[in-house]
Amino acid sequence: MRKKHCGLEMEFSWGIGQEYRRLLLSLLFLATWKVGSGQVRYSVPEEAKHGTFVGRIAQDLGLELAELVPRLFRVASKGRGDLLEVNLQNGILFVNSRIDREELCGRSVECSIHLEVIVNRPLQVFHVEVEVKDINDNPPVFPGTQKNLFMAESRPLDSRFPLEGASDADIGANALLTYTLSPSEYFSLEKPSYEERVKRLGLVLRKPLDREEAPEIFLVLTASDGGKPELTGTVQLLVKVLDANDNAPAFDRTLYEVKLLENVPNGTLVIKLNASDLDEGLNGNITYSFSTDILPNVKSKFYIDPITGEIMVKGYIDFEESKSYEILVEGIDKGQPPLSGHCTVMVEVGDTNDNVPVMEFKSLSLPIREDAPLGTVIALISVSDLDSSVNGQVTCTLSPSVPFRLVSTFKNYYSLVLDSALDRESMANYEVGVTARDGGSPSLSATASVSVEVADVNDNAPAFAQPEYTVFVKENNPPGCHIFTVSARDADALENALVSYSLVERRVGERALSSYVSVHAESGKVYALQPLDHEELELLQFQVSARDAGVPPLGSNVTLQVFVLDENDNAPALLLPGTGVGAGALSQLVARSVGAGHVVAKVRAVDADSGYNAWLSYELQPVAGGARSPFRVGLYTGEISTTRALDEADAPRQRLLVLVKDHGEPALTATATVLLSLEDSGQAPKASSRASTGAAGAEAALVDVNVYLIIAICAVSSLLVLTLLLYTALRCSAPPSEGACGPGKPTLVCSSAVGSWSYSQQRRQRVCSGEGPPKADLMAFSPSVPDSGDREDQQPAAEDSLSKVSV
């Protein structure tokens, strides 16, 4: 019998050796790290000393040592983050603190530390898996150091007495246990088969017991693991031989399997057990209880009714805490000595969708520039769900109408990337909501949001409200007068929106533009640096530039047309024959024989101003002494004619004072002196004839000039009206701005049906618009041919009898 026992032990040890060899080969195959599917893998044994080399992580990830610090190389891991560390000087991953595989992963076959290596500029994430290799650092442990067994001496041979085996916190070969029993003639050891789902260990009775011969039997059970070196654990077995009660309770089955959903309420029935005893009376009366070898967490979760054998829930059942429970149950009769039967209840916990997905933003690269290229990584998001199967499968979605998308990078990791172009001026900030939803029914979800700020770039030039402005300024303005303010708006932000103004320099005639006007760089106020003269400069056209402070700066221009309005600052100037423009007297010979209404002389004058300011009227000053003069002057023609026939009583020398006055406010005047010499017709017939002939020739020439001038004025007026209509159509939405100097409104004056024409200004006027030739201002009066019968002056029908035409 001893030989048979030893043969069984050798066979059991050989099976363990084969299994150990396969596991060892697998571990050697996995000992080398590999790069694949975007993941770097290393391995390190548990309990390795501080500083133990793990791998050249920087080199394996394709990173240069010099860029680790500038790119903010960092390592993050779930749970305890101080187990492994990276030396930034040489890029080596090393052990930083004690690694206990059993504390880290428990009984899990696979145990790895998942690291996330994050670098910036550009933002990248690498996934590194460090497998923690098990070493044989935990010996087998029995639930107690001694176990008491009560056996009736009447128990038949081959009766089995179950024993609680030892546990080993290690895994693999280090946790493969073999059991040996100290030599005994009464018992042999029943060892578990590795094909069995529940490993059975027990004593088998090989020799009948005799209480009188051996009331107590001491045995030692030893458990040895498969590690190198081998570790062992022992428990002392004290078998007490009992008398009488021959039949032990027996359960229907030795193994019961039950499925139970997590989160069931307390009091839920798990299973009702039933055991039978062939004895009668108290020897057949069975009470149910948990075995003394049951684990504490089982006792805290379940309760067994000692009378009915019903097992019920009394604690919180959580699939994520434990996926199964092994309950050892005893049925003990009330005989003397009491006998017991045993069974095992395997409770499989079913998962329900009771855990909400968890999201975590690992890294944020904010703010993001509005010119960032598509695909730019903005954030890294990790999601997890403690449930299993479909209940733990999580999908992530984004809130609608945002220019971003989620890209799955590795398992439950997502990258938030730019999906379409950004424009800070349209939207400066996005509230991006991320929803994680599992696949359970009903599904559970979690939502997190991140505020994505868009950083400005200088992509908008300053813009004016309109491309050009028209400004009216009165001449003779004070130096430094504010005439207009330009304003441009930049849609960018911060320094990209800071606008400064400047003149676009050019030449205005012989002088620089900056000698006429200036613009304040910050406010955009335009100032006239010197008094403007309408007679010198009617139109000043220039451009103002607006530039922002971005890099590179952007800008735009606006055109200003400054019209200089006329003021009555020029008095009428007399045109006297032989003397030109200036002071002097007009002398004329007049025959006494002339009749009433005869034109004897004409006073001519011009005014350098324009419009009403250049519209001249003539008045004859009263004669000294109150005598009535035989002469009169045309109000608008300046022609001096007789009011009656001259006679001998009239003085031979007549001195007339003609007041020439414009229509400005206030009016300016000039006085012309006309000296008339009265002669008898017989004394100077030739002179009179010559004078008459010269007057007729001059009058004919004047009529010819009037005709040509009227034709020219009509043509130019038509062109001006067409230009004004086009200009008004283009500028109807933009009323002309007035400067701070208070420019007046332009006045349109129409000519009267009476009177004659005259030049308002004979010199050419310069219009400084930068384009086209200079212009000339004309004062146009409706011509009238004098009639010998009626030379009385007529007043104009209205004050708007004068028209200014700009050519």
mmCIF file of N, CA and C in Angstrom, residues 101-195:
data_model
loop_
_atom_site.group_PDB
_atom_site.id
_atom_site.type_symbol
_atom_site.label_atom_id
_atom_site.label_comp_id
_atom_site.label_asym_id
_atom_site.label_seq_id
_atom_site.Cartn_x
_atom_site.Cartn_y
_atom_site.Cartn_z
ATOM 1 N N ARG A 101 3.641 42.269 -6.741
ATOM 2 C CA ARG A 101 2.674 41.824 -7.742
ATOM 3 C C ARG A 101 1.354 41.431 -7.097
ATOM 4 N N GLU A 102 1.408 40.802 -5.944
ATOM 5 C CA GLU A 102 0.185 40.352 -5.303
ATOM 6 C C GLU A 102 -0.647 41.540 -4.810
ATOM 7 N N GLU A 103 0.020 42.589 -4.358
ATOM 8 C CA GLU A 103 -0.708 43.781 -3.934
ATOM 9 C C GLU A 103 -1.264 44.532 -5.134
ATOM 10 N N LEU A 104 -0.551 44.470 -6.238
ATOM 11 C CA LEU A 104 -0.928 45.230 -7.421
ATOM 12 C C LEU A 104 -2.050 44.562 -8.190
ATOM 13 N N CYS A 105 -1.973 43.249 -8.399
ATOM 14 C CA CYS A 105 -2.921 42.555 -9.271
ATOM 15 C C CYS A 105 -3.649 41.412 -8.591
ATOM 16 N N GLY A 106 -3.304 41.101 -7.352
ATOM 17 C CA GLY A 106 -3.986 40.004 -6.676
ATOM 18 C C GLY A 106 -3.685 38.676 -7.349
ATOM 19 N N ARG A 107 -4.742 37.906 -7.635
ATOM 20 C CA ARG A 107 -4.589 36.568 -8.205
ATOM 21 C C ARG A 107 -4.680 36.590 -9.731
ATOM 22 N N SER A 108 -4.722 37.749 -10.315
ATOM 23 C CA SER A 108 -4.848 37.835 -11.772
ATOM 24 C C SER A 108 -3.633 37.215 -12.441
ATOM 25 N N VAL A 109 -3.902 36.472 -13.522
ATOM 26 C CA VAL A 109 -2.800 35.816 -14.240
ATOM 27 C C VAL A 109 -1.925 36.856 -14.920
ATOM 28 N N GLU A 110 -2.562 37.849 -15.501
ATOM 29 C CA GLU A 110 -1.809 38.906 -16.162
ATOM 30 C C GLU A 110 -1.722 40.110 -15.237
ATOM 31 N N CYS A 111 -0.510 40.625 -15.121
ATOM 32 C CA CYS A 111 -0.311 41.787 -14.258
ATOM 33 C C CYS A 111 0.625 42.752 -14.978
ATOM 34 N N SER A 112 0.099 43.913 -15.283
ATOM 35 C CA SER A 112 0.896 44.898 -16.018
ATOM 36 C C SER A 112 0.660 46.273 -15.423
ATOM 37 N N ILE A 113 1.674 47.101 -15.554
ATOM 38 C CA ILE A 113 1.575 48.523 -15.214
ATOM 39 C C ILE A 113 1.471 49.283 -16.527
ATOM 40 N N HIS A 114 0.344 49.989 -16.721
ATOM 41 C CA HIS A 114 0.123 50.737 -17.957
ATOM 42 C C HIS A 114 0.575 52.181 -17.758
ATOM 43 N N LEU A 115 1.513 52.560 -18.564
ATOM 44 C CA LEU A 115 2.067 53.911 -18.499
ATOM 45 C C LEU A 115 1.620 54.713 -19.717
ATOM 46 N N GLU A 116 1.398 55.989 -19.497
ATOM 47 C CA GLU A 116 1.132 56.931 -20.601
ATOM 48 C C GLU A 116 2.275 57.928 -20.644
ATOM 49 N N VAL A 117 2.995 57.886 -21.727
ATOM 50 C CA VAL A 117 4.109 58.819 -21.930
ATOM 51 C C VAL A 117 3.591 59.962 -22.785
ATOM 52 N N ILE A 118 3.646 61.182 -22.269
ATOM 53 C CA ILE A 118 3.092 62.363 -22.950
ATOM 54 C C ILE A 118 4.217 63.356 -23.189
ATOM 55 N N VAL A 119 4.297 63.825 -24.419
ATOM 56 C CA VAL A 119 5.238 64.891 -24.781
ATOM 57 C C VAL A 119 4.461 65.965 -25.531
ATOM 58 N N ASN A 120 4.950 67.187 -25.448
ATOM 59 C CA ASN A 120 4.330 68.327 -26.136
ATOM 60 C C ASN A 120 5.182 68.769 -27.313
ATOM 61 N N ARG A 121 4.585 69.712 -28.069
ATOM 62 C CA ARG A 121 5.268 70.388 -29.200
ATOM 63 C C ARG A 121 5.838 69.397 -30.219
ATOM 64 N N PRO A 122 5.062 68.641 -30.980
ATOM 65 C CA PRO A 122 3.606 68.575 -30.875
ATOM 66 C C PRO A 122 3.168 67.593 -29.804
ATOM 67 N N LEU A 123 1.892 67.663 -29.463
ATOM 68 C CA LEU A 123 1.342 66.795 -28.433
ATOM 69 C C LEU A 123 1.266 65.366 -28.943
ATOM 70 N N GLN A 124 1.931 64.440 -28.226
ATOM 71 C CA GLN A 124 1.915 63.026 -28.580
ATOM 72 C C GLN A 124 1.742 62.208 -27.304
ATOM 73 N N VAL A 125 1.130 61.059 -27.448
ATOM 74 C CA VAL A 125 0.964 60.152 -26.329
ATOM 75 C C VAL A 125 1.382 58.747 -26.765
ATOM 76 N N PHE A 126 2.138 58.085 -25.921
ATOM 77 C CA PHE A 126 2.595 56.726 -26.174
ATOM 78 C C PHE A 126 2.109 55.845 -25.026
ATOM 79 N N HIS A 127 1.747 54.639 -25.361
ATOM 80 C CA HIS A 127 1.266 53.691 -24.367
ATOM 81 C C HIS A 127 2.347 52.628 -24.128
ATOM 82 N N VAL A 128 2.749 52.514 -22.899
ATOM 83 C CA VAL A 128 3.813 51.588 -22.513
ATOM 84 C C VAL A 128 3.244 50.614 -21.488
ATOM 85 N N GLU A 129 3.464 49.342 -21.724
ATOM 86 C CA GLU A 129 2.981 48.314 -20.806
ATOM 87 C C GLU A 129 4.183 47.603 -20.204
ATOM 88 N N VAL A 130 4.258 47.598 -18.886
ATOM 89 C CA VAL A 130 5.342 46.925 -18.163
ATOM 90 C C VAL A 130 4.728 45.734 -17.429
ATOM 91 N N GLU A 131 5.095 44.557 -17.879
ATOM 92 C CA GLU A 131 4.572 43.343 -17.252
ATOM 93 C C GLU A 131 5.371 43.038 -15.984
ATOM 94 N N VAL A 132 4.657 42.811 -14.899
ATOM 95 C CA VAL A 132 5.296 42.489 -13.622
ATOM 96 C C VAL A 132 5.365 40.962 -13.500
ATOM 97 N N LYS A 133 6.568 40.423 -13.505
ATOM 98 C CA LYS A 133 6.767 38.968 -13.424
ATOM 99 C C LYS A 133 6.707 38.511 -11.962
ATOM 100 N N ASP A 134 6.052 37.401 -11.805
ATOM 101 C CA ASP A 134 5.913 36.846 -10.450
ATOM 102 C C ASP A 134 7.181 36.121 -10.041
ATOM 103 N N ILE A 135 7.579 36.289 -8.782
ATOM 104 C CA ILE A 135 8.642 35.479 -8.188
ATOM 105 C C ILE A 135 8.033 34.726 -7.009
ATOM 106 N N ASN A 136 8.698 33.713 -6.637
ATOM 107 C CA ASN A 136 8.158 32.854 -5.573
ATOM 108 C C ASN A 136 8.493 33.462 -4.221
ATOM 109 N N ASP A 137 7.676 34.456 -3.825
ATOM 110 C CA ASP A 137 7.922 35.157 -2.570
ATOM 111 C C ASP A 137 6.818 34.922 -1.557
ATOM 112 N N ASN A 138 5.884 34.048 -1.872
ATOM 113 C CA ASN A 138 4.802 33.761 -0.930
ATOM 114 C C ASN A 138 4.686 32.248 -0.732
ATOM 115 N N PRO A 139 4.825 31.792 0.506
ATOM 116 C CA PRO A 139 4.671 30.348 0.766
ATOM 117 C C PRO A 139 3.195 29.965 0.813
ATOM 118 N N PRO A 140 2.893 28.707 0.629
ATOM 119 C CA PRO A 140 1.498 28.256 0.806
ATOM 120 C C PRO A 140 1.052 28.500 2.242
ATOM 121 N N VAL A 141 -0.227 28.897 2.392
ATOM 122 C CA VAL A 141 -0.772 29.221 3.714
ATOM 123 C C VAL A 141 -2.086 28.479 3.886
ATOM 124 N N PHE A 142 -2.210 27.764 5.007
ATOM 125 C CA PHE A 142 -3.458 27.100 5.353
ATOM 126 C C PHE A 142 -4.330 28.060 6.162
ATOM 127 N N PRO A 143 -5.645 27.820 6.187
ATOM 128 C CA PRO A 143 -6.521 28.720 6.959
ATOM 129 C C PRO A 143 -6.165 28.759 8.441
ATOM 130 N N GLY A 144 -5.626 27.723 8.974
ATOM 131 C CA GLY A 144 -5.239 27.698 10.386
ATOM 132 C C GLY A 144 -4.032 26.798 10.574
ATOM 133 N N THR A 145 -3.472 26.880 11.758
ATOM 134 C CA THR A 145 -2.291 26.042 12.030
ATOM 135 C C THR A 145 -2.675 24.640 12.512
ATOM 136 N N GLN A 146 -3.924 24.484 12.961
ATOM 137 C CA GLN A 146 -4.370 23.163 13.422
ATOM 138 C C GLN A 146 -5.845 23.003 13.102
ATOM 139 N N LYS A 147 -6.212 21.775 12.691
ATOM 140 C CA LYS A 147 -7.599 21.459 12.389
ATOM 141 C C LYS A 147 -7.973 20.171 13.121
ATOM 142 N N ASN A 148 -9.138 20.225 13.816
ATOM 143 C CA ASN A 148 -9.642 19.068 14.551
ATOM 144 C C ASN A 148 -10.692 18.355 13.717
ATOM 145 N N LEU A 149 -10.530 17.045 13.579
ATOM 146 C CA LEU A 149 -11.459 16.207 12.828
ATOM 147 C C LEU A 149 -12.069 15.172 13.781
ATOM 148 N N PHE A 150 -13.377 15.036 13.726
ATOM 149 C CA PHE A 150 -14.073 14.052 14.565
ATOM 150 C C PHE A 150 -14.578 12.934 13.679
ATOM 151 N N MET A 151 -14.166 11.709 13.967
ATOM 152 C CA MET A 151 -14.530 10.560 13.137
ATOM 153 C C MET A 151 -15.036 9.428 14.031
ATOM 154 N N ALA A 152 -16.140 8.890 13.614
ATOM 155 C CA ALA A 152 -16.687 7.746 14.365
ATOM 156 C C ALA A 152 -15.865 6.508 14.052
ATOM 157 N N GLU A 153 -15.705 5.726 15.045
ATOM 158 C CA GLU A 153 -14.898 4.520 14.834
ATOM 159 C C GLU A 153 -15.586 3.517 13.913
ATOM 160 N N SER A 154 -16.880 3.763 13.681
ATOM 161 C CA SER A 154 -17.632 2.852 12.822
ATOM 162 C C SER A 154 -17.573 3.248 11.345
ATOM 163 N N ARG A 155 -16.838 4.288 11.021
ATOM 164 C CA ARG A 155 -16.789 4.715 9.625
ATOM 165 C C ARG A 155 -16.171 3.634 8.772
ATOM 166 N N PRO A 156 -16.791 3.338 7.622
ATOM 167 C CA PRO A 156 -16.263 2.269 6.758
ATOM 168 C C PRO A 156 -14.962 2.714 6.097
ATOM 169 N N LEU A 157 -14.241 1.717 5.585
ATOM 170 C CA LEU A 157 -13.007 2.010 4.841
ATOM 171 C C LEU A 157 -13.332 2.845 3.599
ATOM 172 N N ASP A 158 -12.358 3.572 3.144
ATOM 173 C CA ASP A 158 -12.458 4.475 1.968
ATOM 174 C C ASP A 158 -13.395 5.653 2.200
ATOM 175 N N SER A 159 -13.780 5.863 3.488
ATOM 176 C CA SER A 159 -14.558 7.061 3.773
ATOM 177 C C SER A 159 -13.660 8.305 3.536
ATOM 178 N N ARG A 160 -14.276 9.315 3.000
ATOM 179 C CA ARG A 160 -13.508 10.534 2.642
ATOM 180 C C ARG A 160 -13.867 11.649 3.612
ATOM 181 N N PHE A 161 -12.831 12.360 4.055
ATOM 182 C CA PHE A 161 -12.997 13.494 4.956
ATOM 183 C C PHE A 161 -12.361 14.722 4.280
ATOM 184 N N PRO A 162 -13.196 15.661 3.804
ATOM 185 C CA PRO A 162 -12.628 16.811 3.044
ATOM 186 C C PRO A 162 -11.774 17.710 3.926
ATOM 187 N N LEU A 163 -10.732 18.221 3.313
ATOM 188 C CA LEU A 163 -9.813 19.156 3.965
ATOM 189 C C LEU A 163 -9.754 20.460 3.154
ATOM 190 N N GLU A 164 -9.562 21.537 3.872
ATOM 191 C CA GLU A 164 -9.371 22.822 3.198
ATOM 192 C C GLU A 164 -7.908 22.943 2.793
ATOM 193 N N GLY A 165 -7.702 23.168 1.494
ATOM 194 C CA GLY A 165 -6.337 23.255 1.012
ATOM 195 C C GLY A 165 -5.689 24.587 1.364
ATOM 196 N N ALA A 166 -4.426 24.685 1.045
ATOM 197 C CA ALA A 166 -3.675 25.917 1.272
ATOM 198 C C ALA A 166 -3.860 26.867 0.082
ATOM 199 N N SER A 167 -3.536 28.111 0.305
ATOM 200 C CA SER A 167 -3.571 29.110 -0.779
ATOM 201 C C SER A 167 -2.191 29.729 -0.914
ATOM 202 N N ASP A 168 -1.860 30.092 -2.167
ATOM 203 C CA ASP A 168 -0.571 30.716 -2.463
ATOM 204 C C ASP A 168 -0.851 31.995 -3.254
ATOM 205 N N ALA A 169 -0.351 33.125 -2.734
ATOM 206 C CA ALA A 169 -0.627 34.410 -3.376
ATOM 207 C C ALA A 169 0.066 34.560 -4.715
ATOM 208 N N ASP A 170 1.034 33.697 -5.001
ATOM 209 C CA ASP A 170 1.714 33.784 -6.295
ATOM 210 C C ASP A 170 0.832 33.195 -7.388
ATOM 211 N N ILE A 171 1.354 33.192 -8.611
ATOM 212 C CA ILE A 171 0.605 32.649 -9.742
ATOM 213 C C ILE A 171 1.514 31.706 -10.511
ATOM 214 N N GLY A 172 0.902 31.024 -11.471
ATOM 215 C CA GLY A 172 1.671 30.148 -12.347
ATOM 216 C C GLY A 172 2.301 29.014 -11.592
ATOM 217 N N ALA A 173 3.526 28.700 -11.979
ATOM 218 C CA ALA A 173 4.229 27.583 -11.356
ATOM 219 C C ALA A 173 4.474 27.838 -9.879
ATOM 220 N N ASN A 174 4.617 29.126 -9.528
ATOM 221 C CA ASN A 174 4.853 29.451 -8.117
ATOM 222 C C ASN A 174 3.634 29.175 -7.246
ATOM 223 N N ALA A 175 2.479 29.004 -7.873
ATOM 224 C CA ALA A 175 1.259 28.744 -7.109
ATOM 225 C C ALA A 175 0.754 27.317 -7.306
ATOM 226 N N LEU A 176 1.479 26.504 -8.052
ATOM 227 C CA LEU A 176 1.093 25.087 -8.228
ATOM 228 C C LEU A 176 1.495 24.321 -6.972
ATOM 229 N N LEU A 177 0.511 23.878 -6.250
ATOM 230 C CA LEU A 177 0.770 23.247 -4.940
ATOM 231 C C LEU A 177 0.714 21.726 -5.036
ATOM 232 N N THR A 178 1.595 21.122 -4.330
ATOM 233 C CA THR A 178 1.563 19.665 -4.122
ATOM 234 C C THR A 178 1.464 19.406 -2.622
ATOM 235 N N TYR A 179 0.709 18.374 -2.282
ATOM 236 C CA TYR A 179 0.457 18.086 -0.871
ATOM 237 C C TYR A 179 1.067 16.740 -0.490
ATOM 238 N N THR A 180 1.595 16.666 0.700
ATOM 239 C CA THR A 180 2.108 15.402 1.267
ATOM 240 C C THR A 180 1.585 15.270 2.699
ATOM 241 N N LEU A 181 1.365 14.053 3.061
ATOM 242 C CA LEU A 181 0.841 13.747 4.398
ATOM 243 C C LEU A 181 1.888 12.957 5.155
ATOM 244 N N SER A 182 2.021 13.303 6.397
ATOM 245 C CA SER A 182 2.977 12.556 7.221
ATOM 246 C C SER A 182 2.554 11.069 7.258
ATOM 247 N N PRO A 183 3.515 10.156 7.346
ATOM 248 C CA PRO A 183 3.197 8.704 7.291
ATOM 249 C C PRO A 183 2.136 8.313 8.329
ATOM 250 N N SER A 184 1.145 7.540 7.856
ATOM 251 C CA SER A 184 0.069 7.094 8.741
ATOM 252 C C SER A 184 -0.478 5.777 8.197
ATOM 253 N N GLU A 185 -0.769 4.867 9.112
ATOM 254 C CA GLU A 185 -1.322 3.584 8.683
ATOM 255 C C GLU A 185 -2.833 3.650 8.525
ATOM 256 N N TYR A 186 -3.460 4.722 9.041
ATOM 257 C CA TYR A 186 -4.910 4.812 8.977
ATOM 258 C C TYR A 186 -5.403 5.631 7.768
ATOM 259 N N PHE A 187 -4.623 6.617 7.365
ATOM 260 C CA PHE A 187 -5.126 7.546 6.339
ATOM 261 C C PHE A 187 -4.147 7.703 5.177
ATOM 262 N N SER A 188 -4.712 7.940 4.038
ATOM 263 C CA SER A 188 -3.935 8.379 2.868
ATOM 264 C C SER A 188 -4.527 9.724 2.389
ATOM 265 N N LEU A 189 -3.791 10.393 1.550
ATOM 266 C CA LEU A 189 -4.191 11.734 1.088
ATOM 267 C C LEU A 189 -4.823 11.652 -0.304
ATOM 268 N N GLU A 190 -6.038 12.171 -0.406
ATOM 269 C CA GLU A 190 -6.696 12.285 -1.713
ATOM 270 C C GLU A 190 -6.350 13.671 -2.294
ATOM 271 N N LYS A 191 -5.590 13.649 -3.410
ATOM 272 C CA LYS A 191 -5.094 14.895 -3.991
ATOM 273 C C LYS A 191 -6.012 15.346 -5.123
ATOM 274 N N PRO A 192 -6.137 16.661 -5.294
ATOM 275 C CA PRO A 192 -7.044 17.158 -6.341
ATOM 276 C C PRO A 192 -6.482 16.920 -7.736
ATOM 277 N N SER A 193 -7.388 16.703 -8.659
ATOM 278 C CA SER A 193 -7.017 16.587 -10.075
ATOM 279 C C SER A 193 -7.148 17.968 -10.723
ATOM 280 N N TYR A 194 -6.200 18.319 -11.569
ATOM 281 C CA TYR A 194 -6.206 19.673 -12.150
ATOM 282 C C TYR A 194 -7.223 19.825 -13.253
ATOM 283 N N GLU A 195 -7.867 18.729 -13.643
ATOM 284 C CA GLU A 195 -8.956 18.829 -14.596
ATOM 285 C C GLU A 195 -10.276 19.172 -13.909
#
